[in-house]
Coordinates of C-alpha atoms and ligand atoms in Angstrom, one line a residue:
Chain Z
M16 CA 11.5 30.8 31.5
G17 CA 15.2 30.9 30.4
V18 CA 17.1 27.8 29.2
A19 CA 16.0 24.6 30.8
L20 CA 19.1 22.6 31.8
R21 CA 19.3 19.0 30.8
G22 CA 17.7 16.8 33.4
A23 CA 16.2 19.9 35.1
G24 CA 12.6 19.5 33.9
P25 CA 10.5 16.5 33.1
I26 CA 11.5 14.6 30.0
L27 CA 7.8 14.3 29.0
E28 CA 5.0 16.6 30.0
T29 CA 1.4 17.1 29.0
R30 CA -0.6 20.2 30.1
G31 CA -4.3 19.9 29.9
A32 CA -4.1 17.6 26.9
T33 CA -7.6 17.0 25.5
A34 CA -8.7 14.6 22.7
R35 CA -12.2 14.9 21.1
F36 CA -13.8 12.6 18.6
G37 CA -16.8 14.6 17.5
A38 CA -18.8 15.5 20.6
F39 CA -17.1 12.8 22.6
T40 CA -14.1 13.7 24.9
A41 CA -11.8 10.7 25.1
V42 CA -9.0 12.5 27.0
D43 CA -10.1 15.4 29.2
G44 CA -7.5 17.9 30.3
A45 CA -4.8 15.4 31.2
S46 CA -1.7 17.0 32.8
Y47 CA 1.1 14.5 33.2
R48 CA 4.8 14.5 34.0
L49 CA 7.5 11.9 33.5
E50 CA 11.0 12.5 34.9
E51 CA 14.1 11.4 33.2
G52 CA 14.9 7.7 33.9
E53 CA 11.6 7.1 35.6
T54 CA 9.3 4.1 34.9
A55 CA 5.7 5.0 35.4
G56 CA 2.5 3.1 35.0
I57 CA -1.0 4.1 33.8
I58 CA -4.0 2.0 34.6
G59 CA -7.7 2.4 34.1
P60 CA -10.8 0.6 32.9
N61 CA -11.4 -0.2 29.3
G62 CA -12.3 2.9 27.3
A63 CA -10.8 5.2 29.9
G64 CA -8.7 7.0 27.2
K65 CA -5.3 5.5 28.0
S66 CA -4.4 4.6 24.4
T67 CA -5.8 7.9 23.1
F68 CA -3.5 9.6 25.6
F69 CA -0.5 7.8 24.0
N70 CA -1.9 8.9 20.6
L71 CA -1.9 12.5 21.8
I72 CA 1.6 12.2 23.1
T73 CA 2.9 10.7 19.9
G74 CA 0.9 12.9 17.6
L75 CA -1.3 10.3 16.0
V76 CA -4.2 12.3 17.4
L77 CA -4.1 16.1 17.5
P78 CA -5.2 17.7 20.8
A79 CA -8.3 19.8 20.8
A80 CA -6.7 21.7 23.7
G81 CA -3.6 21.6 25.8
S82 CA 0.1 21.0 24.9
I83 CA 2.7 18.3 24.8
H84 CA 6.3 18.9 25.8
L85 CA 9.3 16.7 25.2
A86 CA 12.5 17.5 27.0
G87 CA 11.3 21.0 27.5
A88 CA 10.4 21.6 23.8
D89 CA 6.8 22.1 22.8
V90 CA 6.0 19.3 20.3
T91 CA 2.2 19.8 20.2
R92 CA 2.2 20.5 16.5
L93 CA 5.1 18.3 15.5
P94 CA 4.1 15.4 13.1
P95 CA 4.5 11.9 14.6
H96 CA 7.7 11.0 12.7
R97 CA 9.5 14.1 13.9
R98 CA 8.7 13.2 17.5
V99 CA 10.3 9.8 16.9
K100 CA 13.4 11.6 15.8
S101 CA 13.3 13.4 19.2
G102 CA 13.4 10.1 20.9
L103 CA 9.7 9.4 21.6
V104 CA 8.9 5.8 20.7
R105 CA 5.8 3.7 21.4
T106 CA 4.3 0.3 21.0
F107 CA 0.6 -0.3 20.3
Q108 CA -2.0 -2.1 22.3
L109 CA -2.7 -4.4 19.4
V110 CA 0.8 -5.4 18.5
S111 CA 1.8 -3.6 15.4
V112 CA 4.4 -5.2 13.2
F113 CA 4.4 -5.6 9.4
D114 CA 2.9 -8.9 8.5
A115 CA 3.7 -8.6 4.8
L116 CA 7.4 -8.2 5.4
P117 CA 10.1 -10.6 6.5
V118 CA 10.9 -10.3 10.2
L119 CA 14.3 -8.8 9.6
D120 CA 12.8 -6.0 7.3
N121 CA 10.7 -4.8 10.2
L122 CA 14.0 -4.0 12.0
T123 CA 15.8 -2.6 9.0
L124 CA 13.1 0.0 8.5
A125 CA 13.6 1.1 12.2
V126 CA 17.4 1.0 11.9
I127 CA 17.4 3.4 8.9
H128 CA 16.1 6.1 11.2
A129 CA 18.3 5.3 14.1
D130 CA 21.5 5.5 12.2
P131 CA 21.4 8.2 9.5
S132 CA 24.9 7.2 8.4
L133 CA 23.4 4.1 6.9
A134 CA 21.0 6.3 4.9
S135 CA 23.6 8.3 3.1
G136 CA 24.1 8.6 -0.6
P137 CA 21.5 9.5 -3.2
G138 CA 20.8 5.9 -4.3
F139 CA 20.1 4.8 -0.8
L140 CA 16.4 4.5 -0.9
L141 CA 16.3 2.7 -4.2
G142 CA 19.0 0.3 -3.1
S143 CA 18.4 -3.0 -1.5
S144 CA 17.2 -3.1 2.1
R145 CA 19.6 -6.0 2.6
R146 CA 22.9 -4.2 2.1
G147 CA 25.8 -4.8 4.5
G148 CA 25.5 -2.3 7.3
L149 CA 21.7 -2.2 7.2
E150 CA 21.3 -5.9 7.4
E151 CA 23.9 -6.3 10.2
A152 CA 22.2 -3.6 12.3
G153 CA 18.9 -5.3 11.8
V154 CA 20.2 -8.6 12.9
A155 CA 21.8 -7.1 15.9
A156 CA 18.5 -5.5 16.9
L157 CA 16.7 -8.8 16.4
D158 CA 19.3 -10.6 18.5
R159 CA 18.4 -8.3 21.4
V160 CA 14.9 -9.7 21.6
G161 CA 16.0 -13.3 20.9
L162 CA 14.5 -13.5 17.4
S163 CA 17.5 -13.6 15.1
A164 CA 16.8 -17.3 14.3
K165 CA 13.5 -16.2 12.7
A166 CA 15.0 -13.3 10.8
N167 CA 13.8 -14.6 7.4
W168 CA 10.4 -15.8 8.5
L169 CA 7.5 -13.9 7.2
T170 CA 6.2 -11.8 10.1
S171 CA 2.7 -13.2 9.7
E172 CA 4.1 -16.6 10.7
L173 CA 5.2 -15.4 14.1
S174 CA 3.2 -16.2 17.3
Y175 CA 1.5 -13.2 19.0
G176 CA 4.1 -13.3 21.7
D177 CA 7.0 -13.3 19.2
K178 CA 5.3 -10.4 17.4
R179 CA 5.2 -8.5 20.7
K180 CA 8.9 -9.2 21.2
L181 CA 9.6 -8.0 17.7
E182 CA 7.6 -4.9 18.3
I183 CA 9.7 -4.1 21.3
G184 CA 12.8 -4.9 19.4
I185 CA 11.7 -2.4 16.8
A186 CA 11.1 0.2 19.5
L187 CA 14.5 -0.3 21.0
A188 CA 16.2 -0.1 17.6
L189 CA 14.7 3.4 17.3
R190 CA 16.9 4.4 20.3
P191 CA 14.2 5.9 22.5
R192 CA 14.7 8.4 25.2
V193 CA 11.0 8.0 26.1
L194 CA 9.3 4.7 25.5
L195 CA 5.6 4.3 25.7
L196 CA 4.3 0.7 26.0
D197 CA 0.6 0.2 25.6
E198 CA -0.5 -3.0 27.4
P199 CA 2.7 -4.9 26.4
F200 CA 1.6 -8.1 28.3
A201 CA -2.0 -8.3 27.0
G202 CA -2.8 -11.5 25.2
L203 CA 0.5 -13.3 26.1
S204 CA 1.0 -16.6 27.8
D205 CA 2.7 -16.7 31.3
H206 CA 5.9 -17.8 29.7
E207 CA 5.8 -15.0 27.2
I208 CA 4.9 -12.4 29.9
A209 CA 8.0 -13.5 31.8
E210 CA 10.2 -13.0 28.7
V211 CA 8.7 -9.6 27.9
L212 CA 9.1 -8.6 31.6
R213 CA 12.7 -9.5 31.4
L214 CA 13.2 -7.3 28.3
V215 CA 11.5 -4.4 29.9
K216 CA 13.3 -4.7 33.2
A217 CA 16.7 -4.9 31.3
I218 CA 16.2 -1.4 29.9
Q219 CA 14.6 0.1 32.9
G220 CA 16.5 3.2 34.1
S221 CA 18.5 3.6 30.9
L222 CA 15.5 5.4 29.5
S223 CA 12.2 6.9 30.6
M224 CA 9.2 4.7 30.3
V225 CA 5.4 4.8 30.6
I226 CA 3.6 1.5 30.7
I227 CA -0.2 1.2 30.3
E228 CA -1.4 -2.0 31.8
H229 CA -4.6 -3.6 32.7
K230 CA -3.3 -6.3 35.0
I231 CA -1.7 -4.3 37.7
S232 CA 0.3 -7.2 39.1
H233 CA 2.9 -6.9 36.4
L234 CA 3.5 -3.3 37.1
L235 CA 3.6 -3.2 40.9
D236 CA 7.2 -4.1 41.4
M237 CA 8.4 -2.1 38.4
V238 CA 6.9 1.3 38.5
S239 CA 7.7 4.1 40.9
R240 CA 4.6 5.9 40.2
L241 CA 1.1 4.9 39.1
S242 CA -1.6 7.1 37.5
V243 CA -5.2 6.1 37.1
M244 CA -7.3 7.2 34.2
H245 CA -11.1 7.2 34.2
E246 CA -13.4 8.7 31.6
G247 CA -10.6 10.7 30.1
K248 CA -9.3 12.1 33.3
I249 CA -6.3 11.3 35.4
I250 CA -8.1 10.8 38.7
A251 CA -5.3 9.6 41.0
E252 CA -1.5 9.5 40.9
G253 CA 1.2 8.5 43.3
K254 CA 3.1 5.5 44.7
P255 CA 1.4 2.3 43.6
A256 CA 0.5 1.2 47.0
T257 CA -1.1 4.5 48.0
V258 CA -3.0 4.9 44.7
L259 CA -4.5 1.4 45.0
E260 CA -5.8 2.3 48.5
D261 CA -7.5 5.5 47.2
P262 CA -11.3 5.2 47.7
T263 CA -12.1 6.9 44.4
V264 CA -9.9 4.4 42.5
R265 CA -11.5 1.5 44.3
R266 CA -15.0 2.8 43.4
V267 CA -14.0 3.2 39.7
Y268 CA -12.6 -0.2 39.5
W269 CA -15.6 -1.8 41.2
G270 CA -18.0 0.2 39.2
G271 CA -16.4 -0.7 35.9
G272 CA -16.5 -4.3 36.8
Q273 CA -12.6 -4.4 36.8
G274 CA -12.3 -4.7 40.6
R275 CA -11.4 -8.3 40.8
G276 CA -8.3 -7.9 38.7
L277 CA -7.2 -5.0 40.8
V278 CA -7.9 -6.7 44.1
E279 CA -6.4 -10.0 43.2
A280 CA -3.3 -8.2 42.0
R281 CA -3.0 -6.5 45.3
G282 CA -3.8 -9.7 47.3
T283 CA -6.1 -7.6 49.5
R284 CA -9.3 -9.4 48.8
K285 CA -10.0 -9.8 52.5
A286 CA -9.9 -6.0 53.0
E287 CA -12.5 -5.6 50.4
A288 CA -14.9 -8.0 51.9
Chain K
M177 CA -9.3 -18.7 -31.0
I178 CA -5.7 -17.4 -31.0
S179 CA -6.9 -14.0 -31.9
V180 CA -9.4 -14.0 -29.0
V181 CA -6.7 -14.9 -26.6
A182 CA -4.3 -12.3 -28.0
Y183 CA -7.0 -9.7 -27.8
G184 CA -7.9 -10.7 -24.2
L185 CA -4.2 -10.5 -23.2
T186 CA -3.8 -7.1 -24.8
V187 CA -6.8 -5.7 -23.0
G188 CA -5.6 -7.4 -19.8
A189 CA -2.2 -5.8 -20.2
I190 CA -3.6 -2.3 -20.7
L191 CA -6.0 -2.8 -17.8
Y192 CA -3.1 -3.9 -15.6
I193 CA -0.9 -0.9 -16.4
I194 CA -3.8 1.5 -15.6
S195 CA -5.2 -0.3 -12.6
I196 CA -2.1 -0.9 -10.6
G197 CA -1.8 2.9 -9.9
L198 CA -5.4 3.1 -8.9
S199 CA -5.1 0.1 -6.6
L200 CA -2.0 1.5 -5.0
T201 CA -3.5 4.9 -4.5
F202 CA -6.5 3.3 -2.8
G203 CA -4.3 1.0 -0.7
T204 CA -1.9 3.7 0.5
M205 CA -4.0 6.9 0.6
R206 CA -7.5 5.4 0.9
I207 CA -8.6 7.6 -1.9
V208 CA -10.8 6.7 -4.9
N209 CA -9.0 8.7 -7.5
F210 CA -11.2 9.7 -10.5
A211 CA -8.4 12.0 -11.8
H212 CA -6.5 8.8 -12.7
A213 CA -8.7 8.8 -15.9
L214 CA -7.6 12.3 -16.7
I215 CA -3.9 11.3 -16.6
Y216 CA -4.6 8.4 -18.8
T217 CA -6.3 10.6 -21.4
M218 CA -3.6 13.3 -21.2
G219 CA -1.0 10.7 -21.8
A220 CA -2.7 9.8 -25.1
Y221 CA -3.1 13.4 -26.2
V222 CA 0.4 14.4 -25.3
L223 CA 1.5 11.4 -27.4
F224 CA -0.5 12.6 -30.3
T225 CA 1.0 16.1 -30.2
M226 CA 4.5 14.8 -29.7
L227 CA 4.2 12.4 -32.6
R228 CA 3.7 15.5 -34.8
V229 CA 6.5 17.4 -33.1
T230 CA 9.0 14.5 -33.4
G231 CA 7.9 13.5 -36.9
G232 CA 6.5 10.2 -35.8
N233 CA 9.0 8.9 -33.3
F234 CA 6.7 6.8 -31.1
V235 CA 9.1 5.9 -28.4
L236 CA 10.2 9.5 -27.9
A237 CA 6.7 10.7 -27.9
A238 CA 5.6 8.1 -25.4
I239 CA 8.5 9.0 -23.1
V240 CA 7.4 12.7 -23.2
G241 CA 3.8 11.6 -22.6
V242 CA 4.7 9.6 -19.5
A243 CA 7.0 12.4 -18.2
A244 CA 4.2 14.9 -18.6
A245 CA 2.2 12.9 -16.1
V246 CA 4.7 13.8 -13.4
P247 CA 3.9 17.5 -12.9
L248 CA 0.2 16.9 -13.5
A249 CA 0.1 14.1 -10.9
W250 CA 2.2 16.2 -8.5
A251 CA -0.2 19.1 -8.8
I252 CA -3.3 16.9 -8.3
E253 CA -1.7 15.3 -5.3
R254 CA -0.4 18.5 -3.7
F255 CA -3.4 20.7 -4.3
V256 CA -6.4 18.4 -4.3
I257 CA -5.7 15.0 -2.7
R258 CA -3.6 16.2 0.1
R259 CA -6.4 18.4 1.3
L260 CA -8.8 15.5 1.4
Y261 CA -6.7 13.3 3.7
G262 CA -8.6 12.0 6.6
Q263 CA -11.9 13.3 5.2
S264 CA -14.8 11.2 4.2
I265 CA -14.1 9.1 1.1
D266 CA -17.0 10.9 -0.6
Y267 CA -15.1 14.1 -0.6
A268 CA -12.2 12.4 -2.4
I269 CA -14.6 11.1 -5.0
I270 CA -16.2 14.5 -5.5
G271 CA -12.9 16.3 -5.5
T272 CA -11.1 14.1 -7.9
Y273 CA -14.2 13.8 -10.1
A274 CA -14.2 17.6 -10.4
V275 CA -10.6 17.4 -11.5
L276 CA -11.6 14.9 -14.1
L277 CA -14.5 17.0 -15.5
I278 CA -12.3 20.1 -15.6
G279 CA -9.6 18.2 -17.3
V280 CA -11.9 16.7 -19.9
D281 CA -13.2 20.1 -20.8
A282 CA -9.6 21.5 -21.0
T283 CA -8.8 18.6 -23.3
K284 CA -11.7 19.5 -25.6
W285 CA -10.6 23.1 -25.6
I286 CA -7.0 22.3 -26.5
W287 CA -7.4 19.3 -28.9
G288 CA -11.1 19.5 -29.9
A289 CA -13.8 16.9 -29.3
T290 CA -13.3 14.9 -32.5
P291 CA -11.7 11.5 -32.0
L292 CA -8.2 11.3 -33.3
P293 CA -7.0 8.1 -34.9
L294 CA -3.5 6.8 -34.6
S295 CA -1.8 4.2 -36.7
D296 CA -0.1 1.1 -35.4
P297 CA 3.4 2.3 -34.5
I298 CA 5.0 -1.0 -35.5
G299 CA 2.7 -2.1 -38.4
K300 CA 4.2 -5.6 -38.6
Y301 CA 2.4 -8.9 -38.0
V302 CA 3.7 -12.1 -36.8
N303 CA 2.2 -15.5 -37.6
V304 CA 1.2 -17.5 -34.5
L305 CA -0.3 -20.9 -35.2
G306 CA -1.7 -19.7 -38.5
V307 CA -3.1 -16.4 -37.2
D308 CA -1.5 -13.0 -38.0
L309 CA -1.1 -11.0 -34.8
P310 CA 0.0 -7.4 -34.7
V311 CA 3.5 -7.3 -33.2
Y312 CA 2.5 -4.1 -31.4
R313 CA 0.0 -6.0 -29.2
L314 CA 2.6 -8.6 -28.3
V315 CA 4.9 -5.7 -27.2
V316 CA 2.1 -4.3 -25.1
I317 CA 1.6 -7.6 -23.3
A318 CA 5.3 -8.0 -22.8
L319 CA 5.5 -4.5 -21.3
A320 CA 2.8 -5.3 -18.8
V321 CA 4.7 -8.4 -17.7
L322 CA 7.9 -6.4 -17.4
I323 CA 6.2 -3.7 -15.4
F324 CA 4.8 -6.3 -13.1
A325 CA 8.3 -7.8 -12.6
G326 CA 9.8 -4.4 -12.1
L327 CA 7.2 -3.4 -9.5
E328 CA 7.7 -6.7 -7.7
L329 CA 11.4 -6.1 -7.5
F330 CA 10.8 -2.5 -6.4
F331 CA 8.5 -3.4 -3.6
R332 CA 10.3 -6.6 -2.5
R333 CA 13.9 -5.4 -2.6
T334 CA 14.2 -1.6 -2.1
V335 CA 14.0 0.4 1.0
V336 CA 11.3 2.6 -0.4
G337 CA 9.4 -0.3 -1.6
K338 CA 9.4 -1.9 1.8
I339 CA 8.3 1.4 3.4
V340 CA 5.3 1.5 1.1
V341 CA 4.4 -2.2 1.7
A342 CA 4.6 -1.5 5.4
G343 CA 2.5 1.6 4.9
L344 CA -0.1 -0.3 3.0
E345 CA -0.5 -2.4 6.1
D346 CA -0.4 0.3 8.8
K347 CA 0.3 3.9 8.1
D348 CA 0.5 4.9 11.8
A349 CA 2.9 2.2 12.6
V350 CA 5.3 3.4 9.8
R351 CA 5.0 7.0 11.2
S352 CA 5.9 5.6 14.6
L353 CA 9.2 4.4 13.0
G354 CA 10.1 8.0 12.4
I355 CA 9.4 7.7 8.7
R356 CA 7.4 10.4 6.9
V357 CA 5.1 8.0 5.2
D358 CA 3.1 10.5 3.3
S359 CA 6.0 11.5 1.1
Y360 CA 6.5 7.9 0.0
F361 CA 2.8 7.7 -0.7
S362 CA 3.0 10.8 -2.9
L363 CA 5.8 9.1 -4.7
V364 CA 3.7 6.0 -5.3
F365 CA 0.9 8.3 -6.5
I366 CA 3.1 9.8 -9.1
L367 CA 4.5 6.5 -10.2
G368 CA 0.9 5.1 -10.5
S369 CA 0.0 8.2 -12.5
C370 CA 2.9 7.7 -14.9
L371 CA 1.7 4.2 -15.5
A372 CA -1.9 5.5 -16.2
A373 CA -0.4 7.8 -18.8
L374 CA 1.6 4.9 -20.3
G375 CA -1.7 2.9 -20.4
G376 CA -3.4 5.7 -22.4
I377 CA -0.4 5.9 -24.7
L378 CA -0.2 2.2 -25.4
Y379 CA -4.0 1.9 -26.0
A380 CA -4.2 4.9 -28.2
P381 CA -3.1 3.1 -31.4
I382 CA -5.5 0.3 -30.7
T383 CA -8.6 2.5 -30.4
T384 CA -8.9 6.3 -31.0
I385 CA -8.0 9.2 -28.8
H386 CA -11.0 11.1 -27.5
P387 CA -11.7 13.3 -24.4
Y388 CA -13.8 10.6 -22.7
M389 CA -11.5 7.7 -23.3
G390 CA -10.3 7.8 -19.7
T391 CA -13.7 8.1 -18.1
H392 CA -14.7 5.0 -20.0
V393 CA -11.7 2.9 -19.1
L394 CA -11.8 4.0 -15.5
L395 CA -15.0 2.0 -14.9
L396 CA -13.3 -1.1 -16.1
S397 CA -10.3 -0.3 -14.0
F398 CA -12.4 0.0 -10.9
A399 CA -13.8 -3.4 -11.7
V400 CA -10.2 -4.8 -11.8
V401 CA -9.2 -3.1 -8.6
L402 CA -12.3 -4.4 -6.8
V403 CA -11.9 -8.0 -8.1
G404 CA -8.1 -8.0 -7.5
G405 CA -8.4 -6.6 -4.0
L406 CA -7.7 -3.0 -3.0
G407 CA -4.0 -2.4 -2.8
S408 CA -3.1 -6.0 -3.9
M409 CA -0.4 -5.9 -6.5
R410 CA -0.6 -9.5 -7.6
G411 CA -4.4 -9.5 -7.3
T412 CA -4.5 -6.6 -9.7
L413 CA -2.4 -8.5 -12.3
V414 CA -4.6 -11.6 -12.1
A415 CA -7.8 -9.6 -12.2
S416 CA -6.6 -7.6 -15.2
F417 CA -5.8 -10.5 -17.3
A418 CA -8.9 -12.5 -16.2
L419 CA -11.3 -9.6 -16.9
G420 CA -9.4 -8.9 -20.2
M421 CA -10.2 -12.5 -21.2
V422 CA -13.8 -12.2 -20.1
M423 CA -14.1 -9.1 -22.4
A424 CA -12.5 -10.9 -25.3
V425 CA -14.5 -14.1 -25.1
T426 CA -17.8 -12.3 -24.4
G427 CA -17.1 -9.9 -27.2
R428 CA -16.5 -12.8 -29.6
V429 CA -19.9 -14.2 -28.8
W430 CA -21.9 -11.0 -28.6
G431 CA -20.0 -7.7 -28.9
P432 CA -22.3 -5.4 -27.0
A433 CA -22.2 -7.6 -23.9
A434 CA -18.4 -7.5 -23.5
E435 CA -18.2 -4.8 -20.9
A436 CA -21.4 -5.7 -19.2
M437 CA -19.9 -9.1 -18.5
V438 CA -17.0 -7.5 -16.7
F439 CA -19.3 -5.8 -14.3
A440 CA -21.3 -9.0 -13.9
V441 CA -18.2 -10.9 -12.9
M442 CA -17.3 -8.0 -10.6
A443 CA -20.7 -8.3 -8.9
V444 CA -20.3 -12.0 -8.4
V445 CA -16.9 -11.6 -6.9
L446 CA -18.1 -8.9 -4.6
V447 CA -20.9 -11.1 -3.4
L448 CA -18.6 -14.0 -2.8
K449 CA -15.8 -12.0 -1.3
P450 CA -17.1 -8.7 0.2
I451 CA -14.4 -6.0 0.7
E452 CA -13.5 -4.7 4.1
V453 CA -12.4 -1.1 3.9
Ligands
LIG141 N1 -10.2 7.3 16.5 C1 -11.3 7.3 17.3 N2 -12.5 7.7 16.9 C2 -13.5 7.7 17.8 N3 -13.5 7.3 19.0 C3 -12.3 6.9 19.5 C4 -11.1 6.8 18.7 N4 -10.1 6.3 19.4 C5 -10.7 6.0 20.6 N5 -12.0 6.4 20.7 C6 -12.8 6.3 21.9 O1 -12.2 6.9 22.9 C7 -12.5 6.2 24.1 C8 -11.1 5.8 24.8 O2 -10.5 4.8 24.0 P1 -9.0 4.3 24.4 O3 -8.1 5.4 24.5 O4 -8.7 3.2 23.4 O5 -9.3 3.7 25.8 P2 -8.4 2.7 26.6 O6 -7.1 2.5 25.9 O7 -8.2 3.3 28.0 O8 -9.1 1.4 26.7 C9 -13.3 4.9 23.7 O9 -14.6 5.2 24.0 C10 -13.0 4.8 22.3 O10 -14.2 4.3 21.6
LIG142 MG1 -6.2 0.9 25.2

């Protein structure tokens, strides 16, 4: 194929990615492309395989078939931590921060990776996690998501919304080129949703992003492309408005009992009646 | 009374030193590691041999005994445990149990099956409230407390410690920070194994050295880990000393029931506070 020029190909691509758990196929031959700088959305009923698809991309689940490519490089067999080093960063559906650590330490662990110069010297790992450069970088990352006042709280004391902001702060501290957000608005209050939306919109364009969401309303004005997953397959893809009019998509959502959310989000209840 | 308490604390100290590694291995790797008992036994045997070589220098012999655990633990982790990651927990039990059985036979082959007695390395007594207590036992208790303090510092302050604490909570989340969490877990495994060897070394002068000493202690250690909470560092400390006292007090009343009582307490705790794995 020759040398792919930067920006020439998709920043993220899966080809026929398949995940199996025993006899059950959770993701079934998913082929997907994300262009550099794009913000794309994935929707689909519960159990459609969306989170497993992210696990395939990040390497937490190994594919039974297919391949994963990051900036043109095949990363199918790369362990998860190496993919992070290539700029692939994600958040989890159930917010994933470290409850047993102080808030700031969550960030320091991320910063270590992002700035290898902080990690120099043989005694580094046995040294305190609160040394100058490390602590400063952690506080700066915390500031970005408006949590620096709670730096010394124990993470378990944060509200769910604050934990979500912290998780996003961690993700940003890792300096992602591709950021995968798995239902970042789920379980948040309206006020918290607005805050997280603001965070996400602020970084839009400066990196490539895929957002899984259940309530499509949050995605509509943000994503340029929407993909629909159903029973492990990507069944529709395109501009949000077009995808939502797709008869198959409508049937899936009505069949899965998820139709109301979709329709309300679109404000086209009349059309359905 | 004083001697019962001192005995309970000594047993508790030894139990702590052994169990902390077992608990951390379970917490980090989700593996029930029977080979822990082998490392404990090997520590005592290497001590025995090194005491001869060094002409009775206990501290030096103990250091060699602990150091000998490093390559052994490394090999067990690299060639047995690493292959069992993500498999059913039964495989880990069978795999590490096989290592223990092979190790016990190797021990018999090298050192023989006859129990080897060791004398108290300090041999001095100190009078506490009218009772003569061996200084050695007080040293063992102090060491356990020091190790606890050291581990607390390690896990609360250092970068590695925090990575491990985070990994105990959510391995995949640590991986998602670009950190190769398994290497840190291997490190913890080796550290825990060194402590197991130290436990065997410290207990050797109190009982005798024999090929099954580890197998025996391991059951008590499992009780500690279950009562203290899998992967809980402070829980392990509290459970060790509590069960040590249970053994000492029961043993004073009726010797043969001492260990049975430990398992009775464990059963009660498990009924009241079932574990989630
Ligand atoms: N580790 C796993 N082991 C077995 N089944 C799994 C595992 N992870 C996900 N699944 C199954 O795969 C299907 C898809 O799950 P998921 O990807 O979480 O769906 P979604 O995120 O779209 O709601 C579900 O039926 C789920 O039970
Ligand atoms: Mg999901």
